[in-house]
Amino acid sequence: MTLVMGIVNVTEDSFSDGGDYLAPEKAIAHARSLVAAGADIIDVGGESTRPGAHRIPRDIERARIEPVVAFLAGEGISVSIDTMNAETAAAACRAGARIVNDVSGGQADPAMLPAVAAAGAEIVLGHWRGPSDDMYARAHYDDVVSEVMAELHERVDAARAAGIAPERIIVDPGIGFGKRGEDNWSVLRQLERIATLGYRVLVGASRKRFLQDALATDDIARRDLATAVTSVLAAQEHAWGVRVHDVQATVDALTIASAWKGSA
Ligand code: PMM
Protein backbone atom coordinates (compact mmCIF):
# COMPACT_ATOMS: atom_id res chain seq x y z
CA MET A 1 0.00 0.00 0.00
CA THR A 2 1.07 3.55 -0.72
CA LEU A 3 2.78 5.12 2.28
CA VAL A 4 1.47 8.29 3.85
CA MET A 5 3.97 10.96 4.83
CA GLY A 6 2.44 13.45 7.25
CA ILE A 7 3.71 17.03 7.13
CA VAL A 8 4.89 18.97 10.17
CA ASN A 9 6.04 22.42 9.11
CA VAL A 10 7.95 24.04 11.97
CA THR A 11 7.84 27.35 10.10
CA GLU A 12 6.32 30.79 10.29
CA ASP A 13 5.33 31.09 6.69
CA SER A 14 4.41 27.79 4.99
CA PHE A 15 1.47 28.58 2.81
CA SER A 16 -1.20 26.49 4.52
CA ASP A 17 -0.04 25.99 8.11
CA GLY A 18 2.75 28.53 8.70
CA GLY A 19 3.11 29.50 12.36
CA ASP A 20 0.80 26.78 13.72
CA TYR A 21 3.59 24.45 14.93
CA LEU A 22 6.60 26.70 15.51
CA ALA A 23 6.84 25.72 19.19
CA PRO A 24 8.46 22.24 19.51
CA GLU A 25 5.72 20.94 21.81
CA LYS A 26 3.07 21.97 19.29
CA ALA A 27 4.97 20.35 16.44
CA ILE A 28 5.40 17.13 18.47
CA ALA A 29 1.72 17.01 19.47
CA HIS A 30 0.73 17.55 15.86
CA ALA A 31 3.09 14.81 14.66
CA ARG A 32 1.64 12.39 17.19
CA SER A 33 -1.87 13.13 16.00
CA LEU A 34 -0.76 12.42 12.42
CA VAL A 35 0.75 9.09 13.48
CA ALA A 36 -2.48 8.23 15.32
CA ALA A 37 -4.33 9.01 12.09
CA GLY A 38 -2.14 6.50 10.23
CA ALA A 39 0.92 8.38 8.96
CA ASP A 40 3.81 6.02 8.14
CA ILE A 41 6.45 8.76 8.09
CA ILE A 42 6.56 12.26 9.59
CA ASP A 43 8.22 14.90 7.41
CA VAL A 44 9.64 17.67 9.57
CA GLY A 45 10.55 20.96 7.88
CA GLY A 46 12.01 24.15 9.31
CA GLU A 47 12.09 26.30 6.18
CA SER A 48 9.17 27.18 3.93
CA THR A 49 9.48 26.49 0.21
CA ARG A 50 6.25 28.19 -0.81
CA PRO A 51 6.43 30.39 -3.93
CA GLY A 52 8.12 33.67 -3.03
CA ALA A 53 9.63 32.34 0.23
CA HIS A 54 13.06 33.59 1.27
CA ARG A 55 15.79 31.37 2.72
CA ILE A 56 16.31 31.45 6.50
CA PRO A 57 19.59 31.23 8.48
CA ARG A 58 20.83 27.69 9.05
CA ASP A 59 21.07 27.98 12.81
CA ILE A 60 17.41 28.97 13.01
CA GLU A 61 16.38 26.06 10.80
CA ARG A 62 18.43 23.63 12.90
CA ALA A 63 17.14 24.97 16.19
CA ARG A 64 13.59 24.53 14.96
CA ILE A 65 13.85 20.98 13.75
CA GLU A 66 16.41 19.23 16.00
CA PRO A 67 14.31 18.85 19.17
CA VAL A 68 11.29 17.75 17.16
CA VAL A 69 13.22 15.15 15.13
CA ALA A 70 15.01 13.81 18.23
CA PHE A 71 11.79 13.42 20.17
CA LEU A 72 9.84 11.73 17.38
CA ALA A 73 12.68 9.40 16.38
CA GLY A 74 13.08 8.52 20.08
CA GLU A 75 9.45 7.38 20.06
CA GLY A 76 10.23 5.02 17.19
CA ILE A 77 8.50 7.16 14.56
CA SER A 78 10.01 7.17 11.04
CA VAL A 79 11.13 10.74 10.43
CA SER A 80 12.15 12.52 7.26
CA ILE A 81 13.74 15.95 7.28
CA ASP A 82 12.57 18.45 4.69
CA THR A 83 15.63 20.60 4.04
CA MET A 84 17.87 21.88 1.25
CA ASN A 85 20.71 22.34 3.68
CA ALA A 86 23.43 19.70 4.18
CA GLU A 87 24.26 20.75 7.76
CA THR A 88 20.62 20.61 8.77
CA ALA A 89 20.23 17.24 7.08
CA ALA A 90 23.29 15.84 8.86
CA ALA A 91 22.11 17.18 12.23
CA ALA A 92 18.66 15.69 11.69
CA CYS A 93 20.16 12.31 10.78
CA ARG A 94 22.24 12.40 13.96
CA ALA A 95 19.01 13.13 15.82
CA GLY A 96 17.43 10.03 14.25
CA ALA A 97 15.92 11.05 10.90
CA ARG A 98 15.90 8.19 8.41
CA ILE A 99 15.13 10.10 5.20
CA VAL A 100 16.39 13.43 3.87
CA ASN A 101 13.72 15.13 1.76
CA ASP A 102 15.48 17.67 -0.46
CA VAL A 103 13.06 19.44 -2.81
CA SER A 104 16.08 20.73 -4.75
CA GLY A 105 17.36 17.21 -5.43
CA GLY A 106 20.76 18.12 -3.99
CA GLN A 107 21.18 21.25 -6.12
CA ALA A 108 20.73 23.98 -3.52
CA ASP A 109 23.69 22.82 -1.41
CA PRO A 110 26.59 20.98 -3.09
CA ALA A 111 27.43 19.35 0.25
CA MET A 112 24.03 17.67 0.48
CA LEU A 113 24.55 14.43 -1.47
CA PRO A 114 27.88 13.56 0.20
CA ALA A 115 26.32 14.35 3.60
CA VAL A 116 23.41 11.98 2.96
CA ALA A 117 25.80 9.29 1.72
CA ALA A 118 27.92 9.69 4.86
CA ALA A 119 24.85 9.49 7.11
CA GLY A 120 23.64 6.32 5.36
CA ALA A 121 20.21 7.91 5.03
CA GLU A 122 17.63 7.59 2.28
CA ILE A 123 17.02 10.61 0.08
CA VAL A 124 14.04 12.12 -1.70
CA LEU A 125 15.28 13.92 -4.81
CA GLY A 126 12.78 16.56 -5.88
CA HIS A 127 12.51 18.03 -9.37
CA TRP A 128 13.55 21.68 -9.02
CA ARG A 129 14.62 24.46 -11.30
CA GLY A 130 15.70 27.05 -8.78
CA PRO A 131 14.83 28.86 -5.57
CA SER A 132 11.27 29.58 -4.50
CA ASP A 133 11.68 33.35 -4.72
CA ASP A 134 11.59 33.22 -8.52
CA MET A 135 10.66 29.63 -9.37
CA TYR A 136 8.06 30.57 -11.98
CA ALA A 137 10.68 32.38 -14.07
CA ARG A 138 11.95 28.92 -15.06
CA ALA A 139 8.58 27.25 -15.52
CA HIS A 140 8.81 26.88 -19.28
CA TYR A 141 8.72 23.46 -20.85
CA ASP A 142 8.33 22.01 -24.34
CA ASP A 143 7.51 18.58 -22.95
CA VAL A 144 7.20 18.80 -19.20
CA VAL A 145 7.19 15.07 -18.38
CA SER A 146 10.23 14.23 -20.54
CA GLU A 147 12.13 17.21 -19.14
CA VAL A 148 11.23 16.38 -15.53
CA MET A 149 12.33 12.78 -16.10
CA ALA A 150 15.62 13.78 -17.74
CA GLU A 151 16.39 16.26 -14.96
CA LEU A 152 15.47 13.74 -12.24
CA HIS A 153 17.72 11.24 -13.97
CA GLU A 154 20.62 13.71 -13.69
CA ARG A 155 19.93 14.14 -9.97
CA VAL A 156 19.82 10.36 -9.48
CA ASP A 157 23.15 10.03 -11.27
CA ALA A 158 24.64 12.72 -9.05
CA ALA A 159 23.31 10.99 -5.92
CA ARG A 160 24.72 7.64 -6.99
CA ALA A 161 28.06 9.22 -7.90
CA ALA A 162 28.14 10.68 -4.36
CA GLY A 163 27.82 7.14 -2.98
CA ILE A 164 24.08 6.86 -2.23
CA ALA A 165 22.86 3.34 -3.00
CA PRO A 166 20.04 3.13 -5.57
CA GLU A 167 17.70 1.44 -3.09
CA ARG A 168 18.02 4.49 -0.86
CA ILE A 169 16.79 6.87 -3.56
CA ILE A 170 13.23 8.15 -3.96
CA VAL A 171 12.25 10.59 -6.73
CA ASP A 172 9.59 13.30 -6.57
CA PRO A 173 8.37 15.24 -9.62
CA GLY A 174 8.08 18.39 -7.49
CA ILE A 175 4.44 19.34 -7.96
CA GLY A 176 4.19 23.15 -7.91
CA PHE A 177 7.97 23.66 -8.00
CA GLY A 178 8.64 25.71 -11.13
CA LYS A 179 5.48 24.27 -12.66
CA ARG A 180 2.26 26.00 -13.57
CA GLY A 181 -1.23 24.51 -13.29
CA GLU A 182 -1.27 22.49 -16.50
CA ASP A 183 2.34 21.33 -16.01
CA ASN A 184 1.29 19.73 -12.72
CA TRP A 185 -1.61 17.89 -14.33
CA SER A 186 0.62 16.63 -17.14
CA VAL A 187 3.06 15.23 -14.58
CA LEU A 188 0.33 13.57 -12.52
CA ARG A 189 -1.31 12.13 -15.63
CA GLN A 190 1.99 10.40 -16.49
CA LEU A 191 3.14 9.39 -13.05
CA GLU A 192 3.59 5.79 -14.13
CA ARG A 193 6.08 6.97 -16.75
CA ILE A 194 8.10 8.65 -14.03
CA ALA A 195 8.12 5.34 -12.16
CA THR A 196 9.90 3.80 -15.17
CA LEU A 197 13.03 5.63 -13.99
CA GLY A 198 13.23 2.63 -11.64
CA TYR A 199 12.98 4.43 -8.30
CA ARG A 200 10.25 4.82 -5.72
CA VAL A 201 8.05 7.85 -6.49
CA LEU A 202 6.77 10.32 -3.90
CA VAL A 203 4.02 12.81 -4.74
CA GLY A 204 3.44 16.08 -2.90
CA ALA A 205 0.21 17.62 -4.15
CA SER A 206 -1.28 18.44 -0.75
CA ARG A 207 -3.21 21.72 -0.56
CA LYS A 208 -1.39 23.13 -3.54
CA ARG A 209 -2.80 26.00 -5.50
CA PHE A 210 -3.45 24.02 -8.68
CA LEU A 211 -6.07 21.95 -6.83
CA GLN A 212 -7.91 25.07 -5.74
CA ASP A 213 -7.67 26.42 -9.29
CA ALA A 214 -9.16 23.21 -10.69
CA LEU A 215 -12.08 23.57 -8.28
CA ALA A 216 -12.38 27.28 -9.19
CA THR A 217 -12.67 28.23 -5.53
CA ASP A 218 -11.02 30.55 -3.03
CA ASP A 219 -12.21 28.30 -0.20
CA ILE A 220 -8.97 26.81 1.11
CA ALA A 221 -10.86 24.35 3.31
CA ARG A 222 -11.85 22.46 0.17
CA ARG A 223 -8.26 21.54 -0.67
CA ASP A 224 -8.11 18.56 1.71
CA LEU A 225 -10.78 16.53 -0.04
CA ALA A 226 -9.13 17.37 -3.36
CA THR A 227 -5.83 16.19 -1.91
CA ALA A 228 -7.30 12.89 -0.70
CA VAL A 229 -8.59 12.23 -4.22
CA THR A 230 -5.13 12.89 -5.68
CA SER A 231 -3.68 10.45 -3.11
CA VAL A 232 -5.94 7.66 -4.37
CA LEU A 233 -5.15 8.44 -7.99
CA ALA A 234 -1.42 8.55 -7.24
CA ALA A 235 -1.70 5.19 -5.46
CA GLN A 236 -3.39 3.75 -8.56
CA GLU A 237 -0.36 4.90 -10.56
CA HIS A 238 1.86 2.99 -8.10
CA ALA A 239 3.23 5.96 -6.19
CA TRP A 240 5.38 4.73 -3.33
CA GLY A 241 4.19 7.55 -1.08
CA VAL A 242 2.10 10.70 -0.80
CA ARG A 243 3.10 13.71 1.30
CA VAL A 244 0.02 15.28 2.88
CA HIS A 245 -1.15 17.68 5.58
CA ASP A 246 -4.52 16.04 6.34
CA VAL A 247 -3.36 12.49 6.99
CA GLN A 248 -6.76 11.20 8.14
CA ALA A 249 -8.48 12.17 4.89
CA THR A 250 -5.80 10.48 2.77
CA VAL A 251 -5.67 7.35 4.94
CA ASP A 252 -9.47 7.03 4.77
CA ALA A 253 -9.48 7.54 1.01
CA LEU A 254 -6.70 4.97 0.48
CA THR A 255 -8.46 2.50 2.80
CA ILE A 256 -11.71 2.77 0.86
CA ALA A 257 -9.84 2.41 -2.44
CA SER A 258 -8.18 -0.81 -1.26
CA ALA A 259 -11.47 -2.14 0.12
CA TRP A 260 -12.93 -1.53 -3.35
CA LYS A 261 -10.13 -3.52 -4.92
CA GLY A 262 -10.53 -6.29 -2.32
CA SER A 263 -7.11 -6.03 -0.76
CA ALA A 264 -8.09 -4.24 2.49
N1 PMM B 1 6.28 20.37 -1.30
C1 PMM B 1 6.52 21.27 -0.32
C2 PMM B 1 7.52 21.02 0.63
N2 PMM B 1 8.24 19.89 0.62
N3 PMM B 1 8.72 17.81 -0.35
C3 PMM B 1 8.51 16.91 -1.31
N4 PMM B 1 9.23 15.77 -1.33
N5 PMM B 1 7.58 17.09 -2.30
C4 PMM B 1 6.80 18.22 -2.35
O1 PMM B 1 5.98 18.35 -3.28
C5 PMM B 1 7.01 19.21 -1.34
C6 PMM B 1 8.00 18.97 -0.35
C7 PMM B 1 5.71 22.53 -0.26
O2 PMM B 1 4.52 22.35 0.44
P1 PMM B 1 4.29 22.73 2.02
O3 PMM B 1 4.76 24.15 2.20
O4 PMM B 1 2.81 22.61 2.21
O5 PMM B 1 5.03 21.77 2.88
Short mmCIF file of N, CA and C and ligand atoms in Angstrom, two decimals, residues 7 9 14-16 43 48-50 82 101 103 124 172 174-175 177 202-206 208 243 245, ligand 1:
data_model
loop_
_atom_site.label_atom_id
_atom_site.label_comp_id
_atom_site.label_asym_id
_atom_site.label_seq_id
_atom_site.Cartn_x
_atom_site.Cartn_y
_atom_site.Cartn_z
N ILE A 7 2.87 15.83 7.13
CA ILE A 7 3.71 17.03 7.13
C ILE A 7 3.64 17.78 8.45
N ASN A 9 5.25 21.24 9.48
CA ASN A 9 6.04 22.42 9.11
C ASN A 9 6.31 23.26 10.35
N SER A 14 4.85 28.75 6.00
CA SER A 14 4.41 27.79 4.99
C SER A 14 3.02 28.20 4.56
N PHE A 15 2.64 27.89 3.33
CA PHE A 15 1.47 28.58 2.81
C PHE A 15 0.16 28.12 3.43
N SER A 16 0.11 26.87 3.95
CA SER A 16 -1.20 26.49 4.52
C SER A 16 -1.20 26.39 6.04
N ASP A 43 7.27 14.04 8.12
CA ASP A 43 8.22 14.90 7.41
C ASP A 43 8.31 16.23 8.15
N SER A 48 10.24 27.23 4.93
CA SER A 48 9.17 27.18 3.93
C SER A 48 9.74 27.20 2.51
N THR A 49 9.07 26.46 1.63
CA THR A 49 9.48 26.49 0.21
C THR A 49 8.36 27.04 -0.65
N ARG A 50 7.38 27.70 0.00
CA ARG A 50 6.25 28.19 -0.81
C ARG A 50 6.74 29.22 -1.83
N ASP A 82 12.79 17.67 5.90
CA ASP A 82 12.57 18.45 4.69
C ASP A 82 13.52 19.64 4.72
N ASN A 101 14.64 14.72 2.83
CA ASN A 101 13.72 15.13 1.76
C ASN A 101 14.21 16.47 1.23
N VAL A 103 13.87 19.06 -1.64
CA VAL A 103 13.06 19.44 -2.81
C VAL A 103 13.94 19.90 -3.97
N VAL A 124 15.04 11.75 -0.70
CA VAL A 124 14.04 12.12 -1.70
C VAL A 124 14.65 13.21 -2.55
N ASP A 172 10.84 12.54 -6.75
CA ASP A 172 9.59 13.30 -6.57
C ASP A 172 9.53 14.32 -7.70
N GLY A 174 8.08 17.00 -7.93
CA GLY A 174 8.08 18.39 -7.49
C GLY A 174 6.85 19.17 -7.95
N ILE A 175 5.68 18.66 -7.58
CA ILE A 175 4.44 19.34 -7.96
C ILE A 175 4.46 20.78 -7.42
N PHE A 177 6.63 23.06 -8.00
CA PHE A 177 7.97 23.66 -8.00
C PHE A 177 8.36 24.01 -9.43
N LEU A 202 7.55 9.60 -4.92
CA LEU A 202 6.77 10.32 -3.90
C LEU A 202 6.04 11.47 -4.58
N VAL A 203 4.80 11.72 -4.16
CA VAL A 203 4.02 12.81 -4.74
C VAL A 203 3.58 13.78 -3.65
N GLY A 204 3.84 15.06 -3.86
CA GLY A 204 3.44 16.08 -2.90
C GLY A 204 2.48 17.08 -3.52
N ALA A 205 1.20 16.72 -3.53
CA ALA A 205 0.21 17.62 -4.15
C ALA A 205 -0.58 18.38 -3.08
N SER A 206 -0.37 18.02 -1.82
CA SER A 206 -1.28 18.44 -0.75
C SER A 206 -1.50 19.95 -0.68
N LYS A 208 -2.06 22.19 -2.63
CA LYS A 208 -1.39 23.13 -3.54
C LYS A 208 -2.40 23.88 -4.39
N ARG A 243 2.75 12.80 0.20
CA ARG A 243 3.10 13.71 1.30
C ARG A 243 1.92 14.64 1.51
N HIS A 245 -0.88 17.01 4.30
CA HIS A 245 -1.15 17.68 5.58
C HIS A 245 -2.26 16.94 6.34
N1 PMM B 1 6.28 20.37 -1.30
C1 PMM B 1 6.52 21.27 -0.32
C2 PMM B 1 7.52 21.02 0.63
N2 PMM B 1 8.24 19.89 0.62
N3 PMM B 1 8.72 17.81 -0.35
C3 PMM B 1 8.51 16.91 -1.31
N4 PMM B 1 9.23 15.77 -1.33
N5 PMM B 1 7.58 17.09 -2.30
C4 PMM B 1 6.80 18.22 -2.35
O1 PMM B 1 5.98 18.35 -3.28
C5 PMM B 1 7.01 19.21 -1.34
C6 PMM B 1 8.00 18.97 -0.35
C7 PMM B 1 5.71 22.53 -0.26
O2 PMM B 1 4.52 22.35 0.44
P1 PMM B 1 4.29 22.73 2.02
O3 PMM B 1 4.76 24.15 2.20
O4 PMM B 1 2.81 22.61 2.21
O5 PMM B 1 5.03 21.77 2.88
#
